[in-house]
């Protein structure tokens, strides 16, 4: 019997005009289980569930989901892209410079883009993507 999550994910795929496949369902599940996993992390988890799957196939699925707005892709400088299914709320991220741990942080102030550009140069701005860099509590404790 399909789990509740699988049923919801299948409906989500159909709503976005994507065929429902075991591979896509497994990738979506892995993204929501991992929260901010990299493609490698996601591939490892998916392989544990449905067997062999190329990294390229995982990238293809992630690209299709991101393109449809089902997933959000976060790309911290100097680190692999991460994927999450918390979309549409313009939240931001904290990244640890030492261990790459990445966590959510809500909008700085109010609604998107929640950050006024000093000079928008005529652009119609709808999003500000912020990454706060520093050390996570564990790494900060290890240093001090
Ligand atoms: Zn850390
Ligand atoms: Zn996030």
PDB file of C-alpha atoms and ligand atoms in Angstrom:
ATOM      1  CA  UNK A   1       0.000   0.000   0.000  1.00  0.00           C
ATOM      2  CA  UNK A   2       1.276   3.455  -0.873  1.00  0.00           C
ATOM      3  CA  UNK A   3       2.076   5.719   2.054  1.00  0.00           C
ATOM      4  CA  UNK A   4       0.251   8.986   2.622  1.00  0.00           C
ATOM      5  CA  UNK A   5       3.409  10.861   1.619  1.00  0.00           C
ATOM      6  CA  UNK A   6       3.650   8.898  -1.630  1.00  0.00           C
ATOM      7  CA  UNK A   7       0.026   9.692  -2.431  1.00  0.00           C
ATOM      8  CA  UNK A   8       0.624  13.404  -1.783  1.00  0.00           C
ATOM      9  CA  UNK A   9       3.818  13.385  -3.825  1.00  0.00           C
ATOM     10  CA  UNK A  10       2.075  11.609  -6.713  1.00  0.00           C
ATOM     11  CA  UNK A  11      -0.660  14.262  -6.658  1.00  0.00           C
ATOM     12  CA  UNK A  12       1.986  16.992  -6.578  1.00  0.00           C
ATOM     13  CA  UNK A  13       3.702  15.550  -9.657  1.00  0.00           C
ATOM     14  CA  UNK A  14       0.421  15.266 -11.560  1.00  0.00           C
ATOM     15  CA  UNK A  15      -0.538  18.832 -10.648  1.00  0.00           C
ATOM     16  CA  UNK A  16       2.686  19.983 -12.262  1.00  0.00           C
ATOM     17  CA  UNK A  17       2.168  17.866 -15.370  1.00  0.00           C
ATOM     18  CA  UNK A  18       4.925  15.358 -14.525  1.00  0.00           C
ATOM     19  CA  UNK A  19       4.547  11.608 -14.960  1.00  0.00           C
ATOM     20  CA  UNK A  20       4.490   9.721 -11.679  1.00  0.00           C
ATOM     21  CA  UNK A  21       7.339   7.211 -11.590  1.00  0.00           C
ATOM     22  CA  UNK A  22       8.877   5.205  -8.755  1.00  0.00           C
ATOM     23  CA  UNK A  23      12.126   7.061  -9.372  1.00  0.00           C
ATOM     24  CA  UNK A  24      10.551  10.508  -9.068  1.00  0.00           C
ATOM     25  CA  UNK A  25       8.608   9.528  -5.957  1.00  0.00           C
ATOM     26  CA  UNK A  26      11.772   8.198  -4.351  1.00  0.00           C
ATOM     27  CA  UNK A  27      13.677  11.390  -5.169  1.00  0.00           C
ATOM     28  CA  UNK A  28      10.906  13.563  -3.711  1.00  0.00           C
ATOM     29  CA  UNK A  29      10.800  11.426  -0.579  1.00  0.00           C
ATOM     30  CA  UNK A  30      14.565  11.668  -0.173  1.00  0.00           C
ATOM     31  CA  UNK A  31      14.481  15.454  -0.547  1.00  0.00           C
ATOM     32  CA  UNK A  32      11.822  15.827   2.122  1.00  0.00           C
ATOM     33  CA  UNK A  33      13.525  13.319   4.445  1.00  0.00           C
ATOM     34  CA  UNK A  34      16.953  14.931   4.140  1.00  0.00           C
ATOM     35  CA  UNK A  35      15.970  18.606   4.050  1.00  0.00           C
ATOM     36  CA  UNK A  36      18.741  20.511   2.247  1.00  0.00           C
ATOM     37  CA  UNK A  37      20.436  17.351   0.954  1.00  0.00           C
ATOM     38  CA  UNK A  38      22.889  17.511  -1.941  1.00  0.00           C
ATOM     39  CA  UNK A  39      22.296  15.468  -5.117  1.00  0.00           C
ATOM     40  CA  UNK A  40      24.844  12.949  -3.775  1.00  0.00           C
ATOM     41  CA  UNK A  41      23.010  12.604  -0.465  1.00  0.00           C
ATOM     42  CA  UNK A  42      19.711  12.215  -2.299  1.00  0.00           C
ATOM     43  CA  UNK A  43      21.131   9.619  -4.728  1.00  0.00           C
ATOM     44  CA  UNK A  44      22.516   7.559  -1.840  1.00  0.00           C
ATOM     45  CA  UNK A  45      19.168   7.530  -0.054  1.00  0.00           C
ATOM     46  CA  UNK A  46      17.205   6.740  -3.224  1.00  0.00           C
ATOM     47  CA  UNK A  47      19.532   3.846  -4.132  1.00  0.00           C
ATOM     48  CA  UNK A  48      18.941   2.366  -0.698  1.00  0.00           C
ATOM     49  CA  UNK A  49      15.241   2.331  -1.511  1.00  0.00           C
ATOM     50  CA  UNK A  50      14.817   1.474  -5.168  1.00  0.00           C
ATOM     51  CA  UNK A  51      18.239   0.137  -6.160  1.00  0.00           C
ATOM     52  CA  UNK A  52      20.549   1.335  -8.896  1.00  0.00           C
ATOM     53  CA  UNK A  53      19.989   4.853 -10.150  1.00  0.00           C
ATOM     54  CA  UNK A  54      22.539   7.050 -11.885  1.00  0.00           C
ATOM     55  CA  UNK A  55      23.531  10.378 -10.390  1.00  0.00           C
ATOM     56  CA  UNK A  56      22.533  11.899 -13.734  1.00  0.00           C
ATOM     57  CA  UNK A  57      19.007  10.522 -13.347  1.00  0.00           C
ATOM     58  CA  UNK A  58      18.828  12.134  -9.909  1.00  0.00           C
ATOM     59  CA  UNK A  59      20.064  15.438 -11.332  1.00  0.00           C
ATOM     60  CA  UNK A  60      17.481  15.213 -14.128  1.00  0.00           C
ATOM     61  CA  UNK A  61      14.646  14.649 -11.658  1.00  0.00           C
ATOM     62  CA  UNK A  62      15.879  17.458  -9.374  1.00  0.00           C
ATOM     63  CA  UNK A  63      16.172  19.838 -12.333  1.00  0.00           C
ATOM     64  CA  UNK A  64      12.625  19.023 -13.476  1.00  0.00           C
ATOM     65  CA  UNK A  65      11.238  19.544  -9.950  1.00  0.00           C
ATOM     66  CA  UNK A  66      13.139  22.773  -9.435  1.00  0.00           C
ATOM     67  CA  UNK A  67      11.994  24.059 -12.828  1.00  0.00           C
ATOM     68  CA  UNK A  68       8.363  23.373 -11.860  1.00  0.00           C
ATOM     69  CA  UNK A  69       8.778  25.068  -8.492  1.00  0.00           C
ATOM     70  CA  UNK A  70       8.199  21.829  -6.553  1.00  0.00           C
ATOM     71  CA  UNK A  71      11.672  22.084  -5.041  1.00  0.00           C
ATOM     72  CA  UNK A  72      14.011  24.893  -4.243  1.00  0.00           C
ATOM     73  CA  UNK A  73      17.692  24.712  -5.048  1.00  0.00           C
ATOM     74  CA  UNK A  74      20.138  26.522  -2.782  1.00  0.00           C
ATOM     75  CA  UNK A  75      23.632  27.037  -4.063  1.00  0.00           C
ATOM     76  CA  UNK A  76      26.079  28.164  -1.370  1.00  0.00           C
ATOM     77  CA  UNK A  77      29.381  29.359  -2.832  1.00  0.00           C
ATOM     78  CA  UNK A  78      32.043  26.650  -2.845  1.00  0.00           C
ATOM     79  CA  UNK A  79      29.673  23.864  -1.822  1.00  0.00           C
ATOM     80  CA  UNK A  80      27.326  21.516  -3.708  1.00  0.00           C
ATOM     81  CA  UNK A  81      23.769  22.667  -4.392  1.00  0.00           C
ATOM     82  CA  UNK A  82      21.199  21.612  -1.803  1.00  0.00           C
ATOM     83  CA  UNK A  83      17.550  20.824  -2.393  1.00  0.00           C
ATOM     84  CA  UNK A  84      14.487  21.300  -0.225  1.00  0.00           C
ATOM     85  CA  UNK A  85      10.735  21.099  -0.559  1.00  0.00           C
ATOM     86  CA  UNK A  86       9.984  24.166   1.532  1.00  0.00           C
ATOM     87  CA  UNK A  87       9.153  26.482  -1.357  1.00  0.00           C
ATOM     88  CA  UNK A  88       7.385  29.763  -1.892  1.00  0.00           C
ATOM     89  CA  UNK A  89       8.083  31.424   1.454  1.00  0.00           C
ATOM     90  CA  UNK A  90      11.381  33.088   0.562  1.00  0.00           C
ATOM     91  CA  UNK A  91      13.080  31.859   3.723  1.00  0.00           C
ATOM     92  CA  UNK A  92      16.829  32.159   4.002  1.00  0.00           C
ATOM     93  CA  UNK A  93      19.683  29.937   5.116  1.00  0.00           C
ATOM     94  CA  UNK A  94      22.503  29.760   7.618  1.00  0.00           C
ATOM     95  CA  UNK A  95      25.601  27.890   6.464  1.00  0.00           C
ATOM     96  CA  UNK A  96      28.477  26.730   8.654  1.00  0.00           C
ATOM     97  CA  UNK A  97      31.833  27.535   7.051  1.00  0.00           C
ATOM     98  CA  UNK A  98      33.497  24.663   8.870  1.00  0.00           C
ATOM     99  CA  UNK A  99      31.149  21.670   8.349  1.00  0.00           C
ATOM    100  CA  UNK A 100      28.743  22.931   5.624  1.00  0.00           C
ATOM    101  CA  UNK A 101      25.710  22.313   7.829  1.00  0.00           C
ATOM    102  CA  UNK A 102      22.808  24.315   6.429  1.00  0.00           C
ATOM    103  CA  UNK A 103      19.621  25.286   8.255  1.00  0.00           C
ATOM    104  CA  UNK A 104      16.567  27.426   7.555  1.00  0.00           C
ATOM    105  CA  UNK A 105      16.044  30.909   8.864  1.00  0.00           C
ATOM    106  CA  UNK A 106      12.819  32.793   8.348  1.00  0.00           C
ATOM    107  CA  UNK A 107      12.568  35.998   6.363  1.00  0.00           C
ATOM    108  CA  UNK A 108      14.639  38.828   7.798  1.00  0.00           C
ATOM    109  CA  UNK A 109      11.634  41.143   8.021  1.00  0.00           C
ATOM    110  CA  UNK A 110       8.103  40.569   6.739  1.00  0.00           C
ATOM    111  CA  UNK A 111       7.229  39.313   3.268  1.00  0.00           C
ATOM    112  CA  UNK A 112       9.374  38.613   0.210  1.00  0.00           C
ATOM    113  CA  UNK A 113      11.676  40.135  -0.829  1.00  0.00           C
ATOM    114  CA  UNK A 114      11.998  41.297   2.825  1.00  0.00           C
ATOM    115  CA  UNK A 115      15.073  43.272   1.930  1.00  0.00           C
ATOM    116  CA  UNK A 116      14.834  46.604   0.167  1.00  0.00           C
ATOM    117  CA  UNK A 117      17.448  47.194  -2.482  1.00  0.00           C
ATOM    118  CA  UNK A 118      19.199  50.534  -2.005  1.00  0.00           C
ATOM    119  CA  UNK A 119      18.811  51.171  -5.739  1.00  0.00           C
ATOM    120  CA  UNK A 120      16.631  48.628  -7.621  1.00  0.00           C
ATOM    121  CA  UNK A 121      17.722  50.091 -11.004  1.00  0.00           C
ATOM    122  CA  UNK A 122      14.174  49.761 -12.313  1.00  0.00           C
ATOM    123  CA  UNK A 123      13.995  45.986 -11.642  1.00  0.00           C
ATOM    124  CA  UNK A 124      10.729  44.494 -10.434  1.00  0.00           C
ATOM    125  CA  UNK A 125      12.255  42.567  -7.511  1.00  0.00           C
ATOM    126  CA  UNK A 126      10.359  39.538  -6.155  1.00  0.00           C
ATOM    127  CA  UNK A 127      12.990  37.723  -4.149  1.00  0.00           C
ATOM    128  CA  UNK A 128      16.129  38.268  -2.120  1.00  0.00           C
ATOM    129  CA  UNK A 129      18.203  35.135  -1.603  1.00  0.00           C
ATOM    130  CA  UNK A 130      20.267  35.447   1.535  1.00  0.00           C
ATOM    131  CA  UNK A 131      22.885  33.106   2.914  1.00  0.00           C
ATOM    132  CA  UNK A 132      24.271  33.928   6.335  1.00  0.00           C
ATOM    133  CA  UNK A 133      27.756  32.476   6.796  1.00  0.00           C
ATOM    134  CA  UNK A 134      29.380  31.596  10.087  1.00  0.00           C
ATOM    135  CA  UNK A 135      29.963  28.657  12.399  1.00  0.00           C
ATOM    136  CA  UNK A 136      27.307  26.299  13.696  1.00  0.00           C
ATOM    137  CA  UNK A 137      27.094  25.808  17.486  1.00  0.00           C
ATOM    138  CA  UNK A 138      29.047  22.506  17.335  1.00  0.00           C
ATOM    139  CA  UNK A 139      31.909  23.956  15.299  1.00  0.00           C
ATOM    140  CA  UNK A 140      32.007  27.115  17.388  1.00  0.00           C
ATOM    141  CA  UNK A 141      32.203  24.977  20.544  1.00  0.00           C
ATOM    142  CA  UNK A 142      34.965  22.808  19.029  1.00  0.00           C
ATOM    143  CA  UNK A 143      37.111  25.862  18.378  1.00  0.00           C
ATOM    144  CA  UNK A 144      36.702  27.623  21.697  1.00  0.00           C
TER     145      UNK A 144
HETATM  146 ZN1  LIG B   1      29.637  23.393  11.666  1.00  0.00          ZN
HETATM  147 ZN1  LIG B   2      15.553  25.917   3.526  1.00  0.00          ZN
END
